[in-house]
mmCIF file with all atom_site columns, C-alpha atoms in Angstrom:
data_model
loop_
_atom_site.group_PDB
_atom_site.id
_atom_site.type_symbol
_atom_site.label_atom_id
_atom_site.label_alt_id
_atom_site.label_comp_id
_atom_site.label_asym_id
_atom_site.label_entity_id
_atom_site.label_seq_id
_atom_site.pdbx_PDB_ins_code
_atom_site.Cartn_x
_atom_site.Cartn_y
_atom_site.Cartn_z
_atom_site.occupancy
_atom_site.B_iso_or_equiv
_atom_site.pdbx_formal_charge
_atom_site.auth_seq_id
_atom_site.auth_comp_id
_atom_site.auth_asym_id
_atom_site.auth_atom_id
_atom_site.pdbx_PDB_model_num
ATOM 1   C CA . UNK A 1 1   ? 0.000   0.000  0.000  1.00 90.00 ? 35  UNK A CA 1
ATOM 2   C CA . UNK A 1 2   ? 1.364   3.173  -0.828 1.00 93.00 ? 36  UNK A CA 1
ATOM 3   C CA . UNK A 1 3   ? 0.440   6.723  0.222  1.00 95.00 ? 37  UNK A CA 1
ATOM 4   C CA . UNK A 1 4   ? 0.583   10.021 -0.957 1.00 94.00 ? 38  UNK A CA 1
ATOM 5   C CA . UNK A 1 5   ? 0.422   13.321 0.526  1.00 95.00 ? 39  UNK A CA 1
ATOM 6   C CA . UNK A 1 6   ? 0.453   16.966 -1.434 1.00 96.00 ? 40  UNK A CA 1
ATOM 7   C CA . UNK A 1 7   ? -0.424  20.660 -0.911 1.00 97.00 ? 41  UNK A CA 1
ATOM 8   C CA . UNK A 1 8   ? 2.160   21.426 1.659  1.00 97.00 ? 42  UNK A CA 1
ATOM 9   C CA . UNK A 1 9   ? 4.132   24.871 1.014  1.00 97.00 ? 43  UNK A CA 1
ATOM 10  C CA . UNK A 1 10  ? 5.023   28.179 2.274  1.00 98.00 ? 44  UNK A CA 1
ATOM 11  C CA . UNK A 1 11  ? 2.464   30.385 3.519  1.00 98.00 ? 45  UNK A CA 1
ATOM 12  C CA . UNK A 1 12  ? 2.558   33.535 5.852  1.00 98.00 ? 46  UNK A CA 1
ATOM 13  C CA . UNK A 1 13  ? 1.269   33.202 9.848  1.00 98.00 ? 47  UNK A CA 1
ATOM 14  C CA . UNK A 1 14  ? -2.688  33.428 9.671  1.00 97.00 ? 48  UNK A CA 1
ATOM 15  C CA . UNK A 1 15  ? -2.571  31.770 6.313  1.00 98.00 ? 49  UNK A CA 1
ATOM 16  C CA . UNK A 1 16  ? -4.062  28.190 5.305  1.00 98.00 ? 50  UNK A CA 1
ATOM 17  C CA . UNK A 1 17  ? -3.445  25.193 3.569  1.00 98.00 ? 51  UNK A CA 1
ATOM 18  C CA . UNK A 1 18  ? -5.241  21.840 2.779  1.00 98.00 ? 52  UNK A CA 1
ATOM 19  C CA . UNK A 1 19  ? -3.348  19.075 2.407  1.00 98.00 ? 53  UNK A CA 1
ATOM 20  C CA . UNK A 1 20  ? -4.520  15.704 0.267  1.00 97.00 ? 54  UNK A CA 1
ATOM 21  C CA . UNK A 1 21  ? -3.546  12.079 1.073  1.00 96.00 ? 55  UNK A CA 1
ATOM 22  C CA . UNK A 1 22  ? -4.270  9.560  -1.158 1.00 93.00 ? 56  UNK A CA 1
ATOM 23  C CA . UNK A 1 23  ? -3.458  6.073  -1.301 1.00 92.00 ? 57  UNK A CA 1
ATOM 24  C CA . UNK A 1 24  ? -2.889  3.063  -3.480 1.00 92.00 ? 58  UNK A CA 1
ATOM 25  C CA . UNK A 1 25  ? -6.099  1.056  -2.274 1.00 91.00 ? 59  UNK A CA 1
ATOM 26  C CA . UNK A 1 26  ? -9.382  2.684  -1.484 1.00 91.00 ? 60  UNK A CA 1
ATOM 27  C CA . UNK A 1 27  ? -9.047  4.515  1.743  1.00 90.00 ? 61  UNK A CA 1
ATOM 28  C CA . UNK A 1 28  ? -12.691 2.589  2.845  1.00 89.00 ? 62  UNK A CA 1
ATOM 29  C CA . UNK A 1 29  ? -10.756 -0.641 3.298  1.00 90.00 ? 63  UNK A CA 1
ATOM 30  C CA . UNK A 1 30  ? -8.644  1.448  5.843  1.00 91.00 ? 64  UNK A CA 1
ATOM 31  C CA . UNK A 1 31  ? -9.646  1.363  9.357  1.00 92.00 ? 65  UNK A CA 1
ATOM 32  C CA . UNK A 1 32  ? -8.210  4.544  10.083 1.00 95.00 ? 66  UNK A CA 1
ATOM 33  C CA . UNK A 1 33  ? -6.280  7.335  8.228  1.00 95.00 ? 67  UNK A CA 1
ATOM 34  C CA . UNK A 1 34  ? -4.416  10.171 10.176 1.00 95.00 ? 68  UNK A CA 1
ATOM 35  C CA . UNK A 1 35  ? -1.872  13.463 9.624  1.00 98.00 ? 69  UNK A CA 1
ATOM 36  C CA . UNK A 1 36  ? 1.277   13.092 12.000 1.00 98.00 ? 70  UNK A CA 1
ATOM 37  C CA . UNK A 1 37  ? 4.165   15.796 11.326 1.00 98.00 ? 71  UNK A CA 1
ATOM 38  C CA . UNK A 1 38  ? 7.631   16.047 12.629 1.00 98.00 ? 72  UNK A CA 1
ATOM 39  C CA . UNK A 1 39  ? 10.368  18.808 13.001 1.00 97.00 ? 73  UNK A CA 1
ATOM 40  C CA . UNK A 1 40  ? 14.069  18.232 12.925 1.00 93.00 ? 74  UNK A CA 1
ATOM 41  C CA . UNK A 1 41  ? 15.149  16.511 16.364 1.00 95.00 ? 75  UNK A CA 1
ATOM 42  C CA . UNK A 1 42  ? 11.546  15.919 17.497 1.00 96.00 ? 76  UNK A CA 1
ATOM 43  C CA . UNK A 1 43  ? 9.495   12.756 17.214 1.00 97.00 ? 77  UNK A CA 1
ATOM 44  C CA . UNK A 1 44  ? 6.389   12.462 14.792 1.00 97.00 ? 78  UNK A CA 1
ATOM 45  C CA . UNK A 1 45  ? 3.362   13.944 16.619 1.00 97.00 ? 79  UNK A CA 1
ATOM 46  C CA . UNK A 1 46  ? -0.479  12.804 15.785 1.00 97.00 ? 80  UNK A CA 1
ATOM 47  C CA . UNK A 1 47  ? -2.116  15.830 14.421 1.00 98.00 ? 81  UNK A CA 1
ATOM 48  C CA . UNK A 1 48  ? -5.299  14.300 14.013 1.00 97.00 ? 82  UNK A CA 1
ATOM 49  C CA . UNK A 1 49  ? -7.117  11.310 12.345 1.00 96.00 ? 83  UNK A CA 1
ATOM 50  C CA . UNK A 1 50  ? -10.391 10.181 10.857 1.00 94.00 ? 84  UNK A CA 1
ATOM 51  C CA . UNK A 1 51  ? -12.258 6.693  10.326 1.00 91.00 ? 85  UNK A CA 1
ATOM 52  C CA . UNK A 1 52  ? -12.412 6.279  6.421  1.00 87.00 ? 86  UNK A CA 1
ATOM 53  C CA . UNK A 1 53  ? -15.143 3.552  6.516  1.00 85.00 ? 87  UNK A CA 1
ATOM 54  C CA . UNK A 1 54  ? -17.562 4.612  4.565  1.00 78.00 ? 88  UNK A CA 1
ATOM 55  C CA . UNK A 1 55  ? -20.511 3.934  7.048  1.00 82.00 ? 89  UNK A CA 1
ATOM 56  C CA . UNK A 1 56  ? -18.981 5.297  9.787  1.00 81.00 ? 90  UNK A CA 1
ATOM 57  C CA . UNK A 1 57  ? -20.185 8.479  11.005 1.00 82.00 ? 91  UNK A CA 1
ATOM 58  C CA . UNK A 1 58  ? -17.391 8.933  13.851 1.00 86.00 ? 92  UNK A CA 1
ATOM 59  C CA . UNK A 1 59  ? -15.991 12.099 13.925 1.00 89.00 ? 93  UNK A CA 1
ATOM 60  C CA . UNK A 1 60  ? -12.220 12.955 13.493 1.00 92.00 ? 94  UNK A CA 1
ATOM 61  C CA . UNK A 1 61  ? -10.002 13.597 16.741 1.00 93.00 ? 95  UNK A CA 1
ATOM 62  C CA . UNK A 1 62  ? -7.356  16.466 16.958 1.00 94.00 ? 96  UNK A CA 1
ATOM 63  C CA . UNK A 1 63  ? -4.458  16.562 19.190 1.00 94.00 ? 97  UNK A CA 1
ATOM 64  C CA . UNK A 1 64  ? -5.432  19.904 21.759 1.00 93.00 ? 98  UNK A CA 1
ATOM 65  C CA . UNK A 1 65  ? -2.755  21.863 19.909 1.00 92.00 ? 99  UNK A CA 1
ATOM 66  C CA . UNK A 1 66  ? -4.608  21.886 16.643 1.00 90.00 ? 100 UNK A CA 1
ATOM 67  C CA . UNK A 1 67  ? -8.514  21.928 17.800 1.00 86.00 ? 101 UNK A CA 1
ATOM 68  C CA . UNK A 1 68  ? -10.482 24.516 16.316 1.00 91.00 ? 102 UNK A CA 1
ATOM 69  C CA . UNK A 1 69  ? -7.973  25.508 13.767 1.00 96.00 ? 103 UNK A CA 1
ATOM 70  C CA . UNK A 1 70  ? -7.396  22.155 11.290 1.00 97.00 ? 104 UNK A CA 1
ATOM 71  C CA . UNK A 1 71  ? -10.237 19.763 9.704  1.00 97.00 ? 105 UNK A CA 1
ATOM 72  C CA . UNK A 1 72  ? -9.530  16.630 8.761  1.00 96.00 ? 106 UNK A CA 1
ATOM 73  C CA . UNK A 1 73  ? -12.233 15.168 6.095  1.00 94.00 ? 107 UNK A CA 1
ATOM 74  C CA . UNK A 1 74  ? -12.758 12.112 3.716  1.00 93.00 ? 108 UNK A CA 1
ATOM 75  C CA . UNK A 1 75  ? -13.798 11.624 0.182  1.00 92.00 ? 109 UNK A CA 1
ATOM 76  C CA . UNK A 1 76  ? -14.149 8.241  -0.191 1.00 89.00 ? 110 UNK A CA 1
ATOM 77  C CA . UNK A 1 77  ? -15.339 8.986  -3.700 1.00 90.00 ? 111 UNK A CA 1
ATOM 78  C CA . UNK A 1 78  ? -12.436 10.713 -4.569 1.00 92.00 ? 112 UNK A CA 1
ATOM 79  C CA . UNK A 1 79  ? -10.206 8.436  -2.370 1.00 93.00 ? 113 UNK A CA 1
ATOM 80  C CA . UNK A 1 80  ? -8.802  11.349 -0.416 1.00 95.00 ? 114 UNK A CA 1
ATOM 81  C CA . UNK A 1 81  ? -8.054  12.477 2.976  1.00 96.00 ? 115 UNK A CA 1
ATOM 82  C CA . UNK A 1 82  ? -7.592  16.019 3.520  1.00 97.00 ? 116 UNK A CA 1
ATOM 83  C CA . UNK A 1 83  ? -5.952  18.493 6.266  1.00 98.00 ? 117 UNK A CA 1
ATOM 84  C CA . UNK A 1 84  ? -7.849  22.035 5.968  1.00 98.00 ? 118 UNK A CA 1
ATOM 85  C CA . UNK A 1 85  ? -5.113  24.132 8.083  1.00 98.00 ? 119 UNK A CA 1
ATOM 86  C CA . UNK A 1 86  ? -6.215  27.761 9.060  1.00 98.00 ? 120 UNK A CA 1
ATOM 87  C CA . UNK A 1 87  ? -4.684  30.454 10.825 1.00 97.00 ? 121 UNK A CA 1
ATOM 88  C CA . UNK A 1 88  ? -1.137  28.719 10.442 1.00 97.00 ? 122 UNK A CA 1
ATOM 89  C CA . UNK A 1 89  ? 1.102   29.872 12.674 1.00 97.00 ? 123 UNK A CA 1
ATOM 90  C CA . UNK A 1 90  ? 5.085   29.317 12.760 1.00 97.00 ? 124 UNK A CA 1
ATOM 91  C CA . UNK A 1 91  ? 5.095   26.447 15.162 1.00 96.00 ? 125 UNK A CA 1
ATOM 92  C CA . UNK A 1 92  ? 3.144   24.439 12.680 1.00 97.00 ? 126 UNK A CA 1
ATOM 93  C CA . UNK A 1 93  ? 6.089   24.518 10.208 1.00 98.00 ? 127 UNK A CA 1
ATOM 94  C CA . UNK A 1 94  ? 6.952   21.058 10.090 1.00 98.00 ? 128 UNK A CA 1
ATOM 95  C CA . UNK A 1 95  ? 6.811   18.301 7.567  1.00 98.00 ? 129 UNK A CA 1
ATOM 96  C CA . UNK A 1 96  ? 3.644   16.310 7.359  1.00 98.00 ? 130 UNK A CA 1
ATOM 97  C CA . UNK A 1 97  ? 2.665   12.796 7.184  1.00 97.00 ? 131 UNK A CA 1
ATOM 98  C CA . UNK A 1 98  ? -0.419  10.826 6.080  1.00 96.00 ? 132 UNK A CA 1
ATOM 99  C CA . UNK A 1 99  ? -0.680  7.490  8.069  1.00 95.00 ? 133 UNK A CA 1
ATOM 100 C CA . UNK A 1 100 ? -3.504  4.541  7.187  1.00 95.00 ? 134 UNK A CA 1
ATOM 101 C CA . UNK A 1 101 ? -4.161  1.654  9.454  1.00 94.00 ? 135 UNK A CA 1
ATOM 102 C CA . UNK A 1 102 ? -5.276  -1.449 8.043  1.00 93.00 ? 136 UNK A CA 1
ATOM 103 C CA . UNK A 1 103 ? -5.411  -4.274 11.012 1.00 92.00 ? 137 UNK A CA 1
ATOM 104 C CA . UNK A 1 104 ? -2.378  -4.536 12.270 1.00 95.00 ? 138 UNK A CA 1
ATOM 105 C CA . UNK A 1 105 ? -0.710  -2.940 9.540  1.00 95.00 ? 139 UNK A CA 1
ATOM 106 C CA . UNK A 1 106 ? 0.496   1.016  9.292  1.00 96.00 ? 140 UNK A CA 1
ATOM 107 C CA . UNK A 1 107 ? 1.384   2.664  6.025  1.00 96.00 ? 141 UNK A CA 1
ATOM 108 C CA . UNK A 1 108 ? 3.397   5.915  5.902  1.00 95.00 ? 142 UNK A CA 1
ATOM 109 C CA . UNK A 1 109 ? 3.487   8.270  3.217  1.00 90.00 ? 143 UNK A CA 1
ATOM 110 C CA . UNK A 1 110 ? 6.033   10.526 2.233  1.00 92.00 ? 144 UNK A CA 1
ATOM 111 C CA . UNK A 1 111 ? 6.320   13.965 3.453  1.00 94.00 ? 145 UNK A CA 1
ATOM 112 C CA . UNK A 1 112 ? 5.192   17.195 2.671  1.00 97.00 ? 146 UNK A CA 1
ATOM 113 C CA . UNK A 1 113 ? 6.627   19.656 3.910  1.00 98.00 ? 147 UNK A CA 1
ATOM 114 C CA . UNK A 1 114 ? 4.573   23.111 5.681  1.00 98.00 ? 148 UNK A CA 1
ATOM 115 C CA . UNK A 1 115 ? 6.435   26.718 6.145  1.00 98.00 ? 149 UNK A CA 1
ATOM 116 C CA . UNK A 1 116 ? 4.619   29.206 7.856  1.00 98.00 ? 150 UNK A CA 1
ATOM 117 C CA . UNK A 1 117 ? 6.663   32.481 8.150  1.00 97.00 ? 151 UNK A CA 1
ATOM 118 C CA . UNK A 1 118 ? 6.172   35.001 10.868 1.00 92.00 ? 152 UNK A CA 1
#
């Protein structure tokens, strides 16, 4: 299974971006797809993931630093996952990282990598 992420880039601090995952199976045979990111020296945080089933109705959960300010969403049609980032600030600069869970398994994508300037 491979994964894809796009739409990172460099944006000013109250800016937004939306980020796309998509992956080489439909993302309703995942159990659960998620955004992690990760700055140089630090370990991969969760930023927030979603169920991709397509008759689930759970909603997505956020890690407390993002809440309120990035949506995570499905389009199982489409077979994407998005990140809708507002009012970026400069501590989300980081690189970013789709994530599915199948079972046991977990797929990484590659990065994409998220500037926010001051």
């Amino acid at each position: 299974v491979q994964l894809q992420a796009s739409g990172g880039g460099l944006v000013e601090s109250g800016g937004s971006l939306r980020l796309s995952c998509t992956a080489s199976i439909r993302i309703f045979s995942m159990d659960v797809m998620g955004w992690y990111r990760q700055v140089p020296g630090k370990e991969r945080e969760l930023v927030g993931s979603i169920s991709t089933k397509i008759r689930s109705s759970a909603a997505p959960d956020y890690s407390d630093f993002v809440k309120g300010r990035f949506t995570i969403s499905r389009d199982n049609s489409n077979n994407l996952v998005y990140l809708q980032m507002n009012n970026l600030q400069p501590e989300d600069t980081a690189v970013y990282y789709c994530n599915g869970r199948k079972g046991p398994r977990i797929y990484w994508g590659q990065g994409t990598q998220v500037t926010v300037s001051s």
